[in-house]
Coordinates of C-alpha atoms in Angstrom, one line a residue:
X12 CA -11.3 9.9 28.2
X13 CA -10.9 7.7 31.2
X14 CA -13.0 8.5 34.2
X15 CA -11.5 10.9 36.7
X16 CA -10.1 9.5 39.9
X17 CA -8.7 6.2 38.6
X18 CA -5.6 4.9 40.2
X19 CA -2.5 4.7 38.0
X20 CA -2.7 0.9 38.3
X21 CA -6.2 1.0 36.9
X22 CA -5.1 3.3 34.0
X23 CA -2.2 1.0 33.2
X24 CA -4.5 -2.0 33.2
X25 CA -7.1 -0.4 30.9
X26 CA -4.3 0.7 28.6
X27 CA -3.0 -2.9 28.6
X28 CA -6.4 -4.3 27.8
X29 CA -7.0 -1.7 25.0
X30 CA -3.6 -2.6 23.4
X31 CA -4.4 -6.3 23.7
X32 CA -7.7 -5.9 21.9
X33 CA -6.2 -3.7 19.3
X34 CA -3.5 -6.3 18.5
X35 CA -6.2 -9.0 18.2
X36 CA -8.2 -6.9 15.7
X37 CA -5.0 -6.1 13.8
X38 CA -4.7 -9.9 13.1
X39 CA -8.1 -10.0 11.6
X40 CA -7.8 -9.9 7.8
X41 CA -11.1 -9.5 6.1
X42 CA -12.4 -7.2 3.4
X43 CA -15.3 -6.1 5.7
X44 CA -13.2 -5.3 8.7
X45 CA -11.4 -1.9 8.8
X46 CA -7.7 -2.4 9.2
X47 CA -6.0 -0.9 12.3
X48 CA -2.8 0.9 11.2
X49 CA -1.6 1.8 14.7
X50 CA -2.8 2.5 18.3
X51 CA -1.5 4.5 21.1
X52 CA -2.2 6.1 24.5
X53 CA -1.9 9.9 25.0
X54 CA -3.2 12.3 27.7
X55 CA -5.4 9.6 29.4
X56 CA -7.0 8.6 26.0
X57 CA -6.6 5.6 23.9
X58 CA -6.5 6.1 20.1
X59 CA -6.9 3.8 17.1
X60 CA -5.4 4.8 13.7
X61 CA -7.7 3.2 11.1
X62 CA -7.3 2.8 7.4
X63 CA -9.1 5.4 5.3
X64 CA -11.9 4.1 3.1
X65 CA -13.6 5.9 0.2
X66 CA -17.3 6.5 0.3
X67 CA -20.0 8.7 1.7
X68 CA -19.7 9.4 5.5
X69 CA -22.6 8.0 7.6
X70 CA -23.0 11.5 9.0
X71 CA -24.0 12.7 5.5
X72 CA -26.6 10.0 4.9
X73 CA -30.1 10.4 6.3
X74 CA -31.3 7.2 7.9
X75 CA -35.0 6.3 7.7
X76 CA -37.0 6.4 10.9
X77 CA -35.6 3.5 13.0
X78 CA -32.3 3.3 11.2
X79 CA -30.9 2.4 7.8
X80 CA -32.6 -0.1 5.4
X81 CA -30.9 -3.4 4.6
X82 CA -30.3 -2.0 1.1
X83 CA -28.5 1.0 2.5
X84 CA -26.4 -1.1 4.8
X85 CA -25.3 -3.4 2.0

């Protein structure tokens, strides 16, 4: 959520910047970049709708101390 107390002008500007960045990422076409299906603003929050990919969620994997190994990342 956006910080409390922002002016409507600031909220509008942040929303505009978010949308601009989302459109830039949408133009990126690469097998290693998750595709943005849509984006929107609702209740003072910005949302990205991302493509779903198959695989094991990172929350299920147990990283080694200090993070994932190179092999795990690949």
